[in-house]
mmCIF file of C-alpha atoms and ligand atoms in Angstrom:
data_model
loop_
_atom_site.group_PDB
_atom_site.id
_atom_site.type_symbol
_atom_site.label_atom_id
_atom_site.label_comp_id
_atom_site.label_asym_id
_atom_site.label_seq_id
_atom_site.Cartn_x
_atom_site.Cartn_y
_atom_site.Cartn_z
ATOM 1 C CA MET P 1 -6.691 36.965 -0.472
ATOM 2 C CA PRO P 2 -7.707 33.333 -0.418
ATOM 3 C CA PRO P 3 -5.202 31.018 -2.078
ATOM 4 C CA ILE P 4 -5.765 29.946 -5.698
ATOM 5 C CA GLU P 5 -6.337 26.156 -5.454
ATOM 6 C CA LYS P 6 -6.432 23.683 -8.292
ATOM 7 C CA ILE P 7 -6.473 19.944 -8.644
ATOM 8 C CA VAL P 8 -4.244 18.549 -11.433
ATOM 9 C CA PRO P 9 -2.983 15.108 -12.460
ATOM 10 C CA LEU P 10 -0.003 14.086 -10.359
ATOM 11 C CA GLU P 11 3.029 13.752 -12.682
ATOM 12 C CA THR P 12 6.504 12.332 -12.267
ATOM 13 C CA SER P 13 7.878 15.930 -12.353
ATOM 14 C CA HIS P 14 6.029 16.507 -9.087
ATOM 15 C CA ILE P 15 7.831 13.674 -7.287
ATOM 16 C CA PRO P 16 10.632 15.762 -5.715
ATOM 17 C CA PHE P 17 7.957 18.016 -4.151
ATOM 18 C CA VAL P 18 5.856 15.045 -3.017
ATOM 19 C CA MET P 19 8.896 13.550 -1.244
ATOM 20 C CA ARG P 20 9.019 16.573 1.058
ATOM 21 C CA LEU P 21 5.511 15.660 2.205
ATOM 22 C CA ASN P 22 6.510 12.000 2.308
ATOM 23 C CA GLU P 23 9.439 12.795 4.605
ATOM 24 C CA ALA P 24 7.356 15.082 6.861
ATOM 25 C CA ALA P 25 4.942 12.221 7.356
ATOM 26 C CA GLY P 26 7.772 9.762 8.123
ATOM 27 C CA TRP P 27 6.629 7.453 5.275
ATOM 28 C CA ASN P 28 8.683 4.613 3.967
ATOM 29 C CA GLN P 29 7.668 5.249 0.290
ATOM 30 C CA THR P 30 10.365 6.146 -2.181
ATOM 31 C CA GLU P 31 10.423 8.111 -5.393
ATOM 32 C CA LYS P 32 10.073 4.829 -7.186
ATOM 33 C CA ASP P 33 6.975 3.924 -5.278
ATOM 34 C CA TRP P 34 5.362 7.223 -6.277
ATOM 35 C CA ALA P 35 6.542 6.738 -9.896
ATOM 36 C CA ARG P 36 5.095 3.222 -9.978
ATOM 37 C CA VAL P 37 1.635 4.411 -8.907
ATOM 38 C CA ILE P 38 1.664 7.147 -11.454
ATOM 39 C CA SER P 39 2.805 4.757 -14.212
ATOM 40 C CA VAL P 40 0.118 2.199 -13.371
ATOM 41 C CA GLU P 41 -2.789 4.702 -13.127
ATOM 42 C CA PRO P 42 -1.810 8.076 -14.503
ATOM 43 C CA GLU P 43 -5.414 9.201 -14.720
ATOM 44 C CA GLY P 44 -6.097 8.311 -11.095
ATOM 45 C CA CYS P 45 -3.257 10.206 -9.419
ATOM 46 C CA PHE P 46 -4.056 13.801 -8.290
ATOM 47 C CA ALA P 47 -2.307 16.719 -6.660
ATOM 48 C CA LEU P 48 -3.792 19.829 -5.223
ATOM 49 C CA PHE P 49 -1.800 23.047 -5.649
ATOM 50 C CA ALA P 50 -2.406 26.068 -3.469
ATOM 51 C CA ASP P 51 -0.877 29.230 -4.853
ATOM 52 C CA GLY P 52 1.486 27.093 -6.986
ATOM 53 C CA VAL P 53 2.626 24.975 -4.069
ATOM 54 C CA LEU P 54 2.013 21.248 -4.042
ATOM 55 C CA ALA P 55 -0.082 20.897 -0.886
ATOM 56 C CA SER P 56 -1.888 17.536 -1.033
ATOM 57 C CA THR P 57 -2.075 14.245 -2.967
ATOM 58 C CA ALA P 58 -4.257 11.192 -3.442
ATOM 59 C CA THR P 59 -4.009 8.247 -5.818
ATOM 60 C CA ALA P 60 -6.441 5.682 -7.034
ATOM 61 C CA VAL P 61 -5.397 2.461 -8.769
ATOM 62 C CA CYS P 62 -7.929 0.164 -10.529
ATOM 63 C CA PHE P 63 -7.536 -3.538 -10.647
ATOM 64 C CA GLY P 64 -9.847 -4.371 -13.549
ATOM 65 C CA ARG P 65 -13.298 -3.141 -12.777
ATOM 66 C CA ALA P 66 -13.702 -5.156 -9.602
ATOM 67 C CA LEU P 67 -11.567 -3.216 -7.169
ATOM 68 C CA ALA P 68 -9.883 0.165 -6.791
ATOM 69 C CA TRP P 69 -7.306 1.059 -4.210
ATOM 70 C CA ILE P 70 -6.876 4.630 -2.870
ATOM 71 C CA GLY P 71 -3.585 5.646 -1.407
ATOM 72 C CA MET P 72 -0.990 8.332 -0.900
ATOM 73 C CA VAL P 73 -3.526 10.609 0.772
ATOM 74 C CA LEU P 74 -1.164 13.183 2.137
ATOM 75 C CA THR P 75 -1.378 16.858 3.030
ATOM 76 C CA ASP P 76 1.604 19.079 3.681
ATOM 77 C CA PRO P 77 1.457 19.845 7.531
ATOM 78 C CA ALA P 78 1.301 23.563 6.688
ATOM 79 C CA PHE P 79 -1.843 23.072 4.651
ATOM 80 C CA ARG P 80 -3.782 20.666 6.863
ATOM 81 C CA GLY P 81 -7.337 21.297 8.017
ATOM 82 C CA ARG P 82 -8.256 23.319 4.895
ATOM 83 C CA GLY P 83 -10.380 20.452 3.295
ATOM 84 C CA TYR P 84 -7.738 19.521 0.738
ATOM 85 C CA ALA P 85 -7.734 15.827 1.523
ATOM 86 C CA ARG P 86 -11.499 15.760 1.392
ATOM 87 C CA ARG P 87 -11.574 17.512 -1.981
ATOM 88 C CA LEU P 88 -8.922 15.130 -3.447
ATOM 89 C CA MET P 89 -10.787 12.100 -2.081
ATOM 90 C CA GLU P 90 -14.053 13.301 -3.620
ATOM 91 C CA HIS P 91 -12.177 13.974 -6.934
ATOM 92 C CA ALA P 92 -10.663 10.438 -6.710
ATOM 93 C CA LEU P 93 -14.142 8.901 -5.970
ATOM 94 C CA GLU P 94 -15.637 10.741 -8.982
ATOM 95 C CA PHE P 95 -12.902 9.285 -11.174
ATOM 96 C CA LEU P 96 -13.586 5.801 -9.854
ATOM 97 C CA GLY P 97 -17.372 6.298 -10.412
ATOM 98 C CA ARG P 98 -16.663 7.246 -14.024
ATOM 99 C CA ARG P 99 -14.627 4.059 -14.346
ATOM 100 C CA GLY P 100 -17.590 2.070 -13.008
ATOM 101 C CA MET P 101 -15.522 0.499 -10.212
ATOM 102 C CA GLU P 102 -17.402 -2.111 -8.080
ATOM 103 C CA TRP P 103 -15.439 -1.750 -4.817
ATOM 104 C CA ILE P 104 -12.983 0.609 -3.366
ATOM 105 C CA LYS P 105 -10.623 -0.120 -0.521
ATOM 106 C CA LEU P 106 -7.746 1.620 1.297
ATOM 107 C CA ASP P 107 -5.608 1.289 4.327
ATOM 108 C CA ALA P 108 -6.455 4.097 6.765
ATOM 109 C CA THR P 109 -4.218 5.679 9.320
ATOM 110 C CA ASP P 110 -5.696 7.120 12.454
ATOM 111 C CA MET P 111 -5.474 10.635 10.754
ATOM 112 C CA GLY P 112 -7.144 9.572 7.600
ATOM 113 C CA ARG P 113 -9.827 7.312 9.017
ATOM 114 C CA PRO P 114 -12.302 10.050 10.266
ATOM 115 C CA LEU P 115 -12.424 11.469 6.748
ATOM 116 C CA TYR P 116 -12.932 8.114 5.076
ATOM 117 C CA LEU P 117 -15.738 7.158 7.499
ATOM 118 C CA LYS P 118 -17.515 10.384 6.464
ATOM 119 C CA LEU P 119 -17.150 9.406 2.810
ATOM 120 C CA GLY P 120 -18.850 6.031 3.317
ATOM 121 C CA PHE P 121 -15.912 3.681 3.994
ATOM 122 C CA GLU P 122 -16.378 0.960 6.627
ATOM 123 C CA ASP P 123 -13.784 -0.899 8.538
ATOM 124 C CA GLU P 124 -12.853 -4.300 7.110
ATOM 125 C CA ALA P 125 -9.835 -5.465 9.065
ATOM 126 C CA PRO P 126 -6.761 -4.229 10.919
ATOM 127 C CA VAL P 127 -3.475 -4.041 9.095
ATOM 128 C CA GLU P 128 -0.312 -3.696 11.024
ATOM 129 C CA ARG P 129 3.315 -2.420 10.257
ATOM 130 C CA TRP P 130 5.860 -4.673 11.867
ATOM 131 C CA VAL P 131 9.521 -3.572 12.006
ATOM 132 C CA LEU P 132 12.845 -5.256 12.652
ATOM 133 C CA ASP P 133 15.348 -2.441 13.439
ATOM 134 C CA ASN P 134 18.512 -4.326 12.602
ATOM 135 C CA VAL P 135 18.337 -7.432 10.442
ATOM 136 C CA PRO P 136 20.990 -9.911 11.720
ATOM 137 C CA ALA P 137 23.463 -11.416 9.301
ATOM 138 C CA MET P 138 22.434 -14.877 8.104
ATOM 139 C CA PRO P 139 23.394 -17.359 5.445
ATOM 140 C CA ARG P 140 22.013 -16.283 2.082
ATOM 141 C CA VAL P 141 18.906 -18.038 1.007
ATOM 142 C CA ASP P 142 18.317 -18.307 -2.720
ATOM 143 C CA LEU P 143 15.009 -19.277 -4.299
ATOM 144 C CA PRO P 144 13.728 -19.880 -7.791
ATOM 145 C CA PRO P 145 13.014 -16.688 -9.834
ATOM 146 C CA TYR P 146 9.568 -15.137 -9.689
ATOM 147 C CA LYS P 147 6.875 -16.800 -11.788
ATOM 148 C CA PRO P 148 3.518 -15.046 -11.724
ATOM 149 C CA ASP P 149 0.614 -17.112 -10.196
ATOM 150 C CA PRO P 150 -2.456 -15.031 -11.125
ATOM 151 C CA ALA P 151 -4.923 -17.568 -9.870
ATOM 152 C CA LEU P 152 -3.322 -17.746 -6.417
ATOM 153 C CA ASP P 153 -3.148 -13.948 -6.164
ATOM 154 C CA LEU P 154 -6.756 -13.586 -7.270
ATOM 155 C CA GLU P 155 -7.898 -16.034 -4.537
ATOM 156 C CA ALA P 156 -5.782 -14.336 -1.898
ATOM 157 C CA PHE P 157 -6.376 -10.656 -2.760
ATOM 158 C CA GLY P 158 -9.776 -10.657 -4.537
ATOM 159 C CA ALA P 159 -8.857 -8.885 -7.687
ATOM 160 C CA CYS P 160 -6.373 -9.225 -10.486
ATOM 161 C CA ARG P 161 -3.316 -7.148 -9.833
ATOM 162 C CA SER P 162 -0.963 -8.697 -12.392
ATOM 163 C CA ARG P 163 0.229 -5.472 -13.847
ATOM 164 C CA MET P 164 1.170 -4.038 -10.485
ATOM 165 C CA LEU P 165 2.911 -7.206 -9.509
ATOM 166 C CA GLU P 166 4.900 -7.303 -12.714
ATOM 167 C CA LEU P 167 6.216 -3.797 -12.002
ATOM 168 C CA LEU P 168 6.956 -4.589 -8.340
ATOM 169 C CA SER P 169 8.779 -7.777 -9.250
ATOM 170 C CA ALA P 170 11.436 -5.788 -11.002
ATOM 171 C CA GLU P 171 12.781 -4.660 -7.589
ATOM 172 C CA GLY P 172 13.249 -8.285 -6.245
ATOM 173 C CA ALA P 173 11.016 -11.277 -6.284
ATOM 174 C CA ALA P 174 11.124 -15.116 -5.895
ATOM 175 C CA SER P 175 8.730 -17.996 -6.175
ATOM 176 C CA ILE P 176 8.420 -21.557 -4.723
ATOM 177 C CA PRO P 177 6.744 -23.740 -7.319
ATOM 178 C CA GLY P 178 3.283 -24.785 -6.162
ATOM 179 C CA GLU P 179 3.483 -22.574 -3.056
ATOM 180 C CA GLY P 180 3.478 -18.919 -4.121
ATOM 181 C CA PHE P 181 5.635 -15.912 -4.457
ATOM 182 C CA ALA P 182 7.260 -13.003 -2.504
ATOM 183 C CA MET P 183 8.765 -9.609 -3.392
ATOM 184 C CA ALA P 184 11.001 -7.147 -1.620
ATOM 185 C CA ARG P 185 12.221 -3.558 -2.332
ATOM 186 C CA PRO P 186 14.177 -0.738 -0.736
ATOM 187 C CA GLY P 187 12.224 1.892 1.302
ATOM 188 C CA ALA P 188 13.030 5.345 2.378
ATOM 189 C CA LYS P 189 13.570 4.121 5.996
ATOM 190 C CA ALA P 190 13.546 0.291 5.890
ATOM 191 C CA ASP P 191 13.776 -2.523 3.331
ATOM 192 C CA TYR P 192 10.262 -3.589 2.580
ATOM 193 C CA PHE P 193 9.028 -7.284 2.615
ATOM 194 C CA GLY P 194 5.918 -7.706 0.537
ATOM 195 C CA PRO P 195 3.806 -8.826 -1.098
ATOM 196 C CA CYS P 196 4.169 -12.461 0.074
ATOM 197 C CA VAL P 197 1.285 -14.623 -1.102
ATOM 198 C CA CYS P 198 1.635 -18.377 -0.480
ATOM 199 C CA ARG P 199 -0.222 -21.436 0.644
ATOM 200 C CA SER P 200 1.650 -22.447 3.722
ATOM 201 C CA PRO P 201 3.599 -20.889 6.706
ATOM 202 C CA GLN P 202 6.601 -23.129 5.741
ATOM 203 C CA ALA P 203 6.789 -21.295 2.383
ATOM 204 C CA ALA P 204 6.265 -17.904 4.055
ATOM 205 C CA ARG P 205 9.269 -18.759 6.307
ATOM 206 C CA ARG P 206 11.428 -19.499 3.338
ATOM 207 C CA PHE P 207 10.372 -16.280 1.660
ATOM 208 C CA LEU P 208 11.119 -14.292 4.838
ATOM 209 C CA GLU P 209 14.618 -15.857 5.101
ATOM 210 C CA TRP P 210 15.151 -15.142 1.384
ATOM 211 C CA PHE P 211 14.369 -11.478 2.093
ATOM 212 C CA LEU P 212 16.200 -11.085 5.440
ATOM 213 C CA SER P 213 19.351 -12.697 4.147
ATOM 214 C CA ARG P 214 19.594 -9.837 1.663
ATOM 215 C CA SER P 215 19.215 -7.027 4.235
ATOM 216 C CA PRO P 216 21.878 -7.550 6.884
ATOM 217 C CA GLY P 217 22.316 -4.521 9.188
ATOM 218 C CA ARG P 218 19.264 -2.747 7.663
ATOM 219 C CA PRO P 219 15.961 -2.035 9.217
ATOM 220 C CA ALA P 220 13.105 -4.109 7.706
ATOM 221 C CA ALA P 221 9.377 -3.309 7.434
ATOM 222 C CA TRP P 222 6.572 -5.776 6.853
ATOM 223 C CA ASP P 223 2.803 -5.021 6.648
ATOM 224 C CA ILE P 224 0.684 -7.865 7.982
ATOM 225 C CA LEU P 225 -3.069 -8.597 8.169
ATOM 226 C CA PRO P 226 -3.255 -9.959 11.685
ATOM 227 C CA ALA P 227 -6.196 -12.234 10.605
ATOM 228 C CA ASN P 228 -3.181 -14.300 9.232
ATOM 229 C CA VAL P 229 -2.121 -15.557 12.640
ATOM 230 C CA GLU P 230 0.797 -17.539 11.101
ATOM 231 C CA ALA P 231 2.247 -14.336 9.744
ATOM 232 C CA VAL P 232 2.113 -12.704 13.156
ATOM 233 C CA ARG P 233 3.809 -15.763 14.674
ATOM 234 C CA LEU P 234 6.548 -15.614 12.116
ATOM 235 C CA ALA P 235 7.110 -11.920 12.675
ATOM 236 C CA ARG P 236 7.472 -12.423 16.452
ATOM 237 C CA GLU P 237 9.718 -15.430 15.982
ATOM 238 C CA PHE P 238 12.073 -13.398 13.751
ATOM 239 C CA GLY P 239 12.226 -10.484 16.190
ATOM 240 C CA PHE P 240 9.894 -8.028 14.460
ATOM 241 C CA GLU P 241 7.763 -5.586 16.590
ATOM 242 C CA ARG P 242 4.435 -4.215 15.847
ATOM 243 C CA ARG P 243 4.838 -0.389 15.428
ATOM 244 C CA ARG P 244 1.604 0.891 13.850
ATOM 245 C CA GLN P 245 -1.867 -0.196 13.312
ATOM 246 C CA LEU P 246 -4.079 0.915 10.391
ATOM 247 C CA VAL P 247 -7.518 -0.167 9.333
ATOM 248 C CA ARG P 248 -8.301 -1.729 5.959
ATOM 249 C CA GLN P 249 -11.545 -0.122 4.787
ATOM 250 C CA VAL P 250 -14.057 -0.866 2.008
ATOM 251 C CA ARG P 251 -16.674 1.082 0.273
ATOM 252 C CA PRO P 252 -19.049 0.038 -2.495
ATOM 253 C CA GLY P 253 -18.571 1.820 -5.835
ATOM 254 C CA LEU P 254 -21.468 2.802 -8.016
ATOM 255 C CA ALA P 255 -21.698 -0.641 -9.552
ATOM 256 C CA ALA P 256 -21.141 -2.782 -6.439
ATOM 257 C CA GLY P 257 -21.922 -6.469 -6.916
ATOM 258 C CA GLN P 258 -21.399 -9.212 -4.247
ATOM 259 C CA PRO P 259 -18.529 -8.445 -1.753
ATOM 260 C CA LEU P 260 -15.197 -9.582 -3.061
ATOM 261 C CA PRO P 261 -14.065 -12.872 -1.713
ATOM 262 C CA HIS P 262 -10.425 -12.861 -0.563
ATOM 263 C CA ASN P 263 -8.302 -15.198 1.560
ATOM 264 C CA ASP P 264 -6.103 -13.545 4.142
ATOM 265 C CA ALA P 265 -4.669 -16.882 5.184
ATOM 266 C CA TYR P 266 -2.618 -16.736 1.923
ATOM 267 C CA VAL P 267 -1.565 -13.109 2.369
ATOM 268 C CA PHE P 268 1.571 -13.259 4.522
ATOM 269 C CA ALA P 269 2.590 -9.750 3.539
ATOM 270 C CA ILE P 270 0.517 -7.010 1.784
ATOM 271 C CA ALA P 271 1.968 -5.291 -1.254
ATOM 272 C CA ALA P 272 1.790 -1.734 0.106
ATOM 273 C CA PHE P 273 -0.640 0.522 1.944
ATOM 274 C CA GLU P 274 -1.109 2.403 -1.383
ATOM 275 C CA TYR P 275 -2.437 -0.610 -3.318
ATOM 276 C CA GLY P 276 -3.261 -3.325 -0.939
HETATM 277 C C1 LIG B 1 -5.007 12.670 6.936
HETATM 278 C C2 LIG B 1 -4.686 13.905 6.203
HETATM 279 C C3 LIG B 1 -4.329 13.514 4.737
HETATM 280 C C4 LIG B 1 -5.854 14.892 6.238
HETATM 281 O O1 LIG B 1 -5.509 16.027 5.378
HETATM 282 P P1 LIG B 1 -6.229 17.439 5.484
HETATM 283 O O2 LIG B 1 -6.021 18.062 4.167
HETATM 284 O O3 LIG B 1 -5.726 18.119 6.669
HETATM 285 O O4 LIG B 1 -7.757 16.971 5.648
HETATM 286 P P2 LIG B 1 -9.014 17.821 5.419
HETATM 287 O O5 LIG B 1 -8.768 19.262 5.822
HETATM 288 O O6 LIG B 1 -9.600 17.626 4.064
HETATM 289 O O7 LIG B 1 -9.955 17.277 6.469
HETATM 290 C C5 LIG B 1 -10.816 16.138 6.120
HETATM 291 C C6 LIG B 1 -11.864 15.926 7.076
HETATM 292 O O8 LIG B 1 -11.319 15.067 8.152
HETATM 293 C C7 LIG B 1 -11.465 15.772 9.378
HETATM 294 N N1 LIG B 1 -10.254 15.460 9.989
HETATM 295 C C8 LIG B 1 -8.926 15.629 9.467
HETATM 296 N N2 LIG B 1 -8.063 15.219 10.407
HETATM 297 C C9 LIG B 1 -8.756 14.784 11.454
HETATM 298 C C10 LIG B 1 -8.403 14.223 12.685
HETATM 299 N N3 LIG B 1 -7.108 13.988 13.087
HETATM 300 N N4 LIG B 1 -9.398 13.855 13.571
HETATM 301 C C11 LIG B 1 -10.703 14.079 13.243
HETATM 302 N N5 LIG B 1 -11.051 14.541 12.076
HETATM 303 C C12 LIG B 1 -10.143 14.934 11.245
HETATM 304 C C13 LIG B 1 -11.634 17.174 9.126
HETATM 305 O O9 LIG B 1 -12.338 17.842 10.103
HETATM 306 C C14 LIG B 1 -12.387 17.108 7.830
HETATM 307 O O10 LIG B 1 -13.833 16.873 8.066
HETATM 308 P P3 LIG B 1 -14.902 17.696 7.231
HETATM 309 O O11 LIG B 1 -14.549 17.553 5.735
HETATM 310 O O12 LIG B 1 -16.221 16.979 7.554
HETATM 311 O O13 LIG B 1 -14.775 19.113 7.726
HETATM 312 C C15 LIG B 1 -3.418 14.651 6.826
HETATM 313 O O14 LIG B 1 -3.661 14.857 8.218
HETATM 314 C C16 LIG B 1 -2.171 13.955 6.577
HETATM 315 O O15 LIG B 1 -1.413 14.103 5.602
HETATM 316 N N6 LIG B 1 -1.729 13.123 7.632
HETATM 317 C C17 LIG B 1 -0.497 12.374 7.535
HETATM 318 C C18 LIG B 1 -0.542 11.281 6.467
HETATM 319 C C19 LIG B 1 -1.697 10.355 6.710
HETATM 320 O O16 LIG B 1 -1.960 9.720 7.747
HETATM 321 N N7 LIG B 1 -2.483 10.233 5.544
HETATM 322 C C20 LIG B 1 -3.696 9.325 5.527
HETATM 323 C C21 LIG B 1 -3.280 8.027 4.918
HETATM 324 S S1 LIG B 1 -4.587 6.823 5.011
#
């Protein structure tokens, strides 16, 4: 008998089951990361169940009408190759079409990229996971508390993600007046540095020291757009190693206008693969 398959909204009660897939894929996302995506865009998060078992997920977060971000595309290894990720992607794209989104982006792994290419996504830029396995102890660096800078973030990222940033800032965030902001949070495998959006490498260095001085003895992860050569230079200087390369991809939505301007020179750390 073929399995009974259905796509349903992903809910917080599914998170313990999702975490099994998360672990099987070796992802750094935590239960909180999944809960955050669901709370920001409850109508855009989907799960595919096969015979009552959560087999596959995909999430889509909208930043206004300008830009949507697809993430958490994940299929249980036992259920791969059955077309589940494709069906969830098509479901998510339909949702974004109904919302009238102008542009859609995602950060593609090697495993996901062939599917996204078939669905009309095009490569925009590489994005890299850099890791420091054991953060050395260092004097604690304190910075002023986080103050949102929507204009800077819009210029850097290309769309307004104030709501997401507000939620992320609850886990740890700092600002340097006139320069920018940075955030940090625990991960399943490594403490995570990002987003870090600021106007100068000097500020980025202070933010990095702020982050590292709070994670002695822990592994640290940092996702970098290598177009920002100063971010790469800092990562090397502080002993980080490049471990994975993904590809940021873009696809026009139904209502695509002009391509979204963004400024990678201000993006010293992305926020997350699942929302850019
Ligand atoms: C990527 C992933 C989600 C695909 O899930 P899946 O449910 O097995 O994918 P599907 O069965 O829907 O396959 C989708 C399409 O991609 C193709 N495809 C899937 N994996 C592929 C691979 N490694 N190489 C080439 N093509 C591949 C399939 O042939 C299929 O094409 P078709 O629809 O034209 O027949 C799954 O491999 C996974 O969870 N990987 C680990 C996590 C990950 O990297 N996720 C992507 C994050 S961006």
